[in-house]
Short mmCIF file of C-alpha atoms in Angstrom, two decimals:
data_model
loop_
_atom_site.label_atom_id
_atom_site.label_comp_id
_atom_site.label_asym_id
_atom_site.label_seq_id
_atom_site.Cartn_x
_atom_site.Cartn_y
_atom_site.Cartn_z
CA MET A 4 2.02 -2.50 8.74
CA THR A 5 -1.52 -2.82 9.96
CA ASP A 6 -4.66 -1.90 8.08
CA ALA A 7 -6.03 1.63 8.52
CA LYS A 8 -8.15 1.91 11.64
CA ALA A 9 -10.05 4.74 13.24
CA ALA A 10 -8.87 6.10 16.54
CA GLY A 11 -10.14 4.16 19.51
CA PRO A 12 -9.16 3.81 23.15
CA ARG A 13 -5.52 2.99 23.78
CA GLN A 14 -3.84 3.02 27.20
CA ARG A 15 -1.19 5.71 27.51
CA GLY A 16 -1.29 6.45 31.20
CA GLY A 17 -2.43 9.78 32.59
CA SER A 18 0.47 12.05 31.65
CA PRO A 19 -0.19 15.52 30.17
CA GLN A 20 1.78 14.47 27.09
CA ALA A 21 -0.49 11.45 26.63
CA SER A 22 -3.58 13.67 26.91
CA SER A 23 -2.09 16.12 24.41
CA HIS A 24 -1.33 13.34 21.95
CA THR A 25 -4.86 11.98 22.29
CA LEU A 26 -6.20 15.41 21.33
CA LEU A 27 -3.98 15.54 18.24
CA GLU A 28 -4.91 11.97 17.29
CA GLY A 29 -8.56 12.92 17.51
CA ARG A 30 -7.96 15.68 14.97
CA LEU A 31 -6.02 13.34 12.73
CA GLY A 32 -8.63 10.59 13.01
CA TYR A 33 -5.96 7.94 13.71
CA GLN A 34 -4.02 6.67 16.68
CA VAL A 35 -0.27 6.45 16.23
CA GLU A 36 2.17 4.42 18.31
CA SER A 37 3.27 6.70 21.14
CA ALA A 38 7.05 6.72 20.57
CA LEU A 39 6.55 7.24 16.85
CA LEU A 40 4.25 10.21 17.37
CA VAL A 41 6.67 11.74 19.89
CA ARG A 42 9.47 11.51 17.34
CA ALA A 43 7.26 13.04 14.62
CA LEU A 44 6.71 16.05 16.89
CA THR A 45 10.35 16.46 17.95
CA HIS A 46 12.05 19.40 16.23
CA ARG A 47 15.82 19.31 15.97
CA SER A 48 16.12 22.37 18.27
CA TYR A 49 14.53 20.37 21.10
CA ALA A 50 16.61 17.28 20.34
CA TYR A 51 19.89 19.21 20.43
CA GLU A 52 19.02 20.89 23.73
CA ASN A 53 18.15 17.55 25.30
CA GLY A 54 21.19 15.43 24.66
CA GLY A 55 20.81 14.59 20.98
CA LEU A 56 17.43 12.88 20.93
CA PRO A 57 16.13 11.44 17.63
CA THR A 58 14.52 14.20 15.52
CA ASN A 59 11.56 14.10 13.16
CA GLU A 60 13.70 14.66 10.05
CA ARG A 61 13.67 11.05 8.81
CA LEU A 62 9.90 10.87 9.26
CA GLU A 63 9.62 14.20 7.44
CA PHE A 64 11.55 12.71 4.51
CA LEU A 65 9.19 9.73 4.41
CA GLY A 66 6.04 11.80 4.81
CA ASP A 67 7.09 14.13 2.02
CA SER A 68 7.23 11.15 -0.36
CA VAL A 69 3.85 9.79 0.78
CA LEU A 70 2.25 13.21 0.43
CA GLY A 71 3.76 13.69 -3.02
CA LEU A 72 2.60 10.28 -4.19
CA VAL A 73 -1.01 10.72 -3.06
CA VAL A 74 -1.33 14.26 -4.45
CA THR A 75 0.34 13.30 -7.74
CA ASP A 76 -1.92 10.27 -8.14
CA THR A 77 -5.00 12.42 -7.47
CA LEU A 78 -3.98 15.08 -9.98
CA TYR A 79 -3.13 12.47 -12.62
CA ARG A 80 -6.55 10.83 -12.31
CA THR A 81 -8.66 14.01 -12.04
CA HIS A 82 -6.94 15.90 -14.89
CA PRO A 83 -6.50 13.29 -17.67
CA ASP A 84 -5.92 15.91 -20.38
CA LEU A 85 -3.29 18.07 -18.67
CA PRO A 86 0.33 17.79 -19.85
CA GLU A 87 3.13 16.82 -17.48
CA GLY A 88 4.34 20.40 -17.01
CA GLN A 89 0.94 21.68 -15.93
CA LEU A 90 0.44 18.74 -13.57
CA ALA A 91 3.79 19.56 -11.97
CA LYS A 92 2.69 23.18 -11.44
CA LEU A 93 -0.58 22.04 -9.89
CA ARG A 94 1.30 19.76 -7.51
CA ALA A 95 3.63 22.61 -6.56
CA ALA A 96 0.60 24.76 -5.76
CA VAL A 97 -0.56 22.13 -3.25
CA VAL A 98 2.69 20.68 -1.89
CA ASN A 99 4.63 23.71 -0.69
CA SER A 100 5.70 25.10 2.65
CA ARG A 101 3.00 27.80 2.78
CA ALA A 102 0.16 25.41 1.94
CA LEU A 103 1.38 22.75 4.38
CA ALA A 104 1.73 25.35 7.12
CA GLU A 105 -1.90 26.44 6.63
CA VAL A 106 -3.05 22.83 6.94
CA GLY A 107 -0.91 22.49 10.08
CA ARG A 108 -2.49 25.61 11.58
CA GLY A 109 -5.90 24.12 10.90
CA LEU A 110 -4.89 21.19 13.13
CA ASP A 111 -3.33 23.56 15.70
CA LEU A 112 -0.22 21.46 15.14
CA GLY A 113 2.10 24.09 16.56
CA ALA A 114 0.71 23.50 20.05
CA PHE A 115 2.01 19.90 20.00
CA ILE A 116 5.54 20.40 18.60
CA ARG A 117 8.51 19.84 20.93
CA LEU A 118 10.70 22.92 20.41
CA GLY A 119 13.94 24.15 21.87
CA ARG A 120 14.00 27.33 23.94
CA GLY A 121 15.51 29.36 21.13
CA GLU A 122 12.81 28.48 18.61
CA GLU A 123 10.14 28.82 21.28
CA GLY A 124 11.26 32.37 21.99
CA THR A 125 11.19 33.42 18.32
CA GLY A 126 7.68 32.24 17.49
CA GLY A 127 8.71 28.83 16.17
CA ARG A 128 5.31 27.27 16.82
CA ASP A 129 3.85 29.34 13.98
CA LYS A 130 6.79 29.30 11.56
CA ALA A 131 5.71 27.99 8.17
CA SER A 132 8.83 25.86 7.70
CA ILE A 133 8.49 24.14 11.10
CA LEU A 134 4.76 23.52 10.69
CA ALA A 135 5.25 22.13 7.17
CA ASP A 136 8.08 19.83 8.18
CA THR A 137 6.21 18.56 11.24
CA LEU A 138 3.05 17.85 9.24
CA GLU A 139 5.08 15.76 6.79
CA ALA A 140 6.63 13.90 9.72
CA VAL A 141 3.17 13.16 11.14
CA ILE A 142 2.04 11.83 7.75
CA GLY A 143 5.16 9.63 7.72
CA ALA A 144 4.32 8.35 11.20
CA VAL A 145 0.75 7.49 10.19
CA TYR A 146 2.12 5.64 7.16
CA LEU A 147 4.53 3.56 9.27
CA ASP A 148 1.99 2.77 11.98
CA GLN A 149 -1.22 2.43 9.99
CA GLY A 150 -0.20 1.75 6.40
CA LEU A 151 -0.59 3.47 3.05
CA ASP A 152 -4.40 3.34 3.00
CA ALA A 153 -4.64 5.28 6.25
CA ALA A 154 -1.96 7.77 5.22
CA SER A 155 -3.69 8.25 1.86
CA GLU A 156 -7.06 8.85 3.53
CA LEU A 157 -5.47 11.40 5.85
CA VAL A 158 -3.82 13.25 2.95
CA HIS A 159 -7.09 13.32 1.02
CA ARG A 160 -8.99 14.68 4.00
CA LEU A 161 -6.43 17.39 4.65
CA PHE A 162 -5.45 18.34 1.10
CA ASP A 163 -8.38 17.67 -1.25
CA PRO A 164 -9.78 21.18 -0.59
CA LEU A 165 -6.41 22.64 -1.64
CA ILE A 166 -6.33 20.44 -4.75
CA GLU A 167 -9.78 21.65 -5.73
CA LYS A 168 -8.84 25.27 -5.06
CA SER A 169 -5.73 25.00 -7.24
CA SER A 170 -7.92 24.29 -10.28
CA ASN A 171 -9.14 27.93 -10.11
CA LEU A 172 -5.63 29.34 -10.41
CA GLY A 173 -4.19 30.70 -13.62
CA ALA A 174 -1.08 29.72 -15.55
CA GLY A 175 1.25 30.89 -12.77
CA LEU A 176 -0.66 28.84 -10.18
CA ASP A 177 -0.52 31.52 -7.53
CA TRP A 178 -3.17 34.05 -6.57
CA LYS A 179 -1.16 37.16 -7.40
CA THR A 180 -0.55 35.94 -10.96
CA SER A 181 -4.17 34.84 -11.31
CA LEU A 182 -5.41 38.23 -10.10
CA GLN A 183 -3.18 40.04 -12.59
CA GLU A 184 -4.51 37.86 -15.42
CA LEU A 185 -8.13 38.49 -14.39
CA THR A 186 -7.75 42.26 -14.03
CA ALA A 187 -6.12 42.39 -17.48
CA ILE A 188 -9.07 40.48 -19.00
CA GLU A 189 -11.56 42.78 -17.26
CA GLY A 190 -9.60 45.90 -18.24
CA LEU A 191 -9.24 47.05 -14.63
CA GLY A 192 -5.52 47.74 -14.54
CA VAL A 193 -2.56 46.33 -12.62
CA PRO A 194 -3.05 45.26 -8.96
CA GLU A 195 -1.02 46.88 -6.20
CA TYR A 196 -0.59 45.81 -2.59
CA LEU A 197 -0.49 48.02 0.49
CA VAL A 198 1.15 46.15 3.38
CA THR A 199 1.28 47.05 7.07
CA GLU A 200 2.90 45.15 9.92
CA THR A 201 2.33 44.87 13.65
CA GLY A 202 3.94 43.04 16.55
CA PRO A 203 7.52 42.46 17.75
CA ASP A 204 10.26 41.43 15.33
CA HIS A 205 10.06 37.75 16.24
CA GLU A 206 6.26 37.62 15.96
CA LYS A 207 5.15 40.06 13.28
CA THR A 208 1.75 39.98 11.63
CA PHE A 209 1.39 41.44 8.14
CA THR A 210 -1.83 42.79 6.65
CA ALA A 211 -2.14 43.43 2.91
CA ALA A 212 -4.84 45.15 0.86
CA ALA A 213 -5.14 44.36 -2.86
CA ARG A 214 -6.11 47.48 -4.81
CA VAL A 215 -6.92 47.80 -8.50
CA GLY A 216 -7.56 51.20 -10.04
CA GLY A 217 -7.66 52.78 -6.62
CA VAL A 218 -10.35 50.38 -5.37
CA SER A 219 -9.66 47.84 -2.61
CA TYR A 220 -11.03 44.43 -3.56
CA GLY A 221 -9.64 42.22 -0.79
CA THR A 222 -7.42 41.97 2.28
CA GLY A 223 -5.28 39.25 3.84
CA THR A 224 -3.10 38.59 6.87
CA GLY A 225 -0.10 36.34 7.42
CA ARG A 226 3.18 35.79 9.20
CA SER A 227 5.05 37.06 6.15
CA LYS A 228 4.48 39.81 3.60
CA LYS A 229 4.22 37.22 0.82
CA GLU A 230 1.58 35.21 2.66
CA ALA A 231 -0.51 38.31 3.38
CA GLU A 232 -0.32 39.44 -0.26
CA GLN A 233 -1.34 36.00 -1.53
CA GLN A 234 -4.38 35.95 0.75
CA ALA A 235 -5.34 39.47 -0.31
CA ALA A 236 -4.94 38.49 -3.98
CA GLU A 237 -7.18 35.45 -3.48
CA SER A 238 -9.86 37.56 -1.81
CA ALA A 239 -9.69 40.16 -4.60
CA TRP A 240 -9.75 37.50 -7.32
CA ARG A 241 -12.90 35.94 -5.89
CA SER A 242 -14.60 39.33 -5.55
CA ILE A 243 -13.80 40.42 -9.11
CA ARG A 244 -14.62 37.00 -10.56
CA ALA A 245 -17.99 36.92 -8.78
CA ALA A 246 -18.86 40.37 -10.17
CA ALA A 247 -17.78 39.30 -13.67
CA ASP A 248 -19.88 36.13 -13.45
CA GLU A 249 -22.93 38.16 -12.37
CA ARG A 250 -22.47 40.53 -15.32
CA ALA A 251 -22.15 37.61 -17.72
CA LYS A 252 -25.29 36.01 -16.27
CA ALA A 253 -27.26 39.29 -16.60
CA ALA A 254 -26.05 39.78 -20.19
CA LYS A 255 -27.12 36.24 -21.10
CA ALA A 256 -30.56 36.77 -19.57
CA ALA A 257 -30.98 40.08 -21.45
CA LYS A 258 -29.97 38.46 -24.74
CA GLU A 259 -32.44 35.61 -24.24
CA ALA A 260 -35.20 38.11 -23.38
CA ALA A 261 -34.47 40.11 -26.54
CA GLU A 262 -34.41 36.99 -28.74
CA GLU A 263 -37.72 35.59 -27.45
CA PRO A 264 -40.07 37.93 -29.45
CA ILE A 265 -38.01 37.25 -32.59
CA ARG A 266 -38.38 33.50 -32.09
CA GLU A 267 -42.13 33.85 -31.51
CA THR A 268 -42.53 35.97 -34.67
CA ALA A 269 -40.55 33.45 -36.69
CA ASP A 270 -42.69 30.61 -35.34
CA ASP A 271 -45.89 32.51 -36.19
CA ALA A 272 -44.63 33.18 -39.70
CA THR A 273 -43.75 29.54 -40.18
CA LYS A 274 -47.20 28.51 -39.01
CA ALA A 275 -48.88 31.10 -41.28
CA VAL A 276 -46.97 29.93 -44.33
CA GLY A 277 -47.25 26.27 -43.48
CA GLU A 278 -51.03 26.16 -43.00
CA PRO A 279 -52.03 27.08 -46.62
CA VAL A 280 -49.40 24.72 -47.93
CA ARG A 281 -50.83 21.91 -45.85
CA GLU A 282 -54.39 22.78 -46.98
CA THR A 283 -53.31 22.81 -50.65
CA ALA A 284 -51.56 19.50 -50.22
CA ASP A 285 -54.62 18.01 -48.61
CA GLU A 286 -56.84 19.25 -51.44
CA ALA A 287 -54.45 17.80 -54.01
CA VAL A 288 -54.55 14.41 -52.29
CA GLU A 289 -58.35 14.50 -52.20
CA ALA A 290 -58.52 15.43 -55.92
CA ALA A 291 -56.13 12.61 -56.78
CA GLU A 292 -58.20 10.14 -54.80
CA GLU A 293 -61.41 11.29 -56.54
CA SER A 294 -59.72 11.02 -59.96
CA GLU A 295 -58.57 7.49 -59.13
CA GLU A 296 -62.08 6.54 -58.08
CA SER A 297 -63.48 7.89 -61.36
CA VAL A 298 -60.97 5.89 -63.36
CA GLN A 299 -61.78 2.76 -61.41
CA GLY A 300 -65.53 3.39 -62.05
CA ALA A 301 -64.96 3.81 -65.78
CA ASP A 302 -62.95 0.62 -65.92
CA ALA A 303 -65.73 -1.23 -64.16
CA SER A 304 -68.33 0.04 -66.62
CA SER A 305 -66.23 -1.00 -69.59
CA ALA A 306 -65.80 -4.44 -68.19
CA THR A 307 -69.55 -4.86 -67.69
CA ALA A 308 -70.30 -3.74 -71.23
#
């Protein structure tokens, strides 16, 4: 394996596939050996329709392990006090089909996947399972071609925002559970979700609104009802949490404003009491010094006599 290296010019000829791969490599930040990248992008539906070509499943298996290692290492180091069970839940919140698919969509990975006609016709380029599997295969390809350092850097760049976001989630480590916990704390009631769908059966889009106590706090869209509800729950959680934080900040400011006159009065009283005490102490010291001088004078007179 070679050391990690940034993408630079590599001769691939002038084919459309080469141009497409160059675009993907630019988004990844690494060049990958051509045949290896082609395999990483080859879904089994395409392989079966084209005479049993090699699929990306072995690379997916490898990439899944690399991804798991890097994420687990990051969580272990950044959360030194969390028990094993909670670390496992945090990892599951980051390494799952829905999260991987969102990262894949951010790369527009679906546009580069080699799909069979059947999957192509049923919206396979945006299916969460296909996007997640292909992303793992691409990570596996980067690992084989560029080494662990490069694969680790790629995982960090793509997944660190998700790792940071997961720290906001509650005990269930999903937004619907976290929203329910927050609304219970705030005394708002139990969330409910109103879901609508549009589009043909093979390419539906779901829209969800998260409502609490009859008030809509957030909306979300997705390729599945679950995905839309999770996005709506996240939006609602952030809205309610922001309002709660503002109330807490205002309450703290009001408390500090109310306590300030009391502190000033206490300080004034301390000064008023302290000043006579200091004056009395000073007078006592002066009297003692004068007495000592008198004694010393008397002693001197006696000695002279």
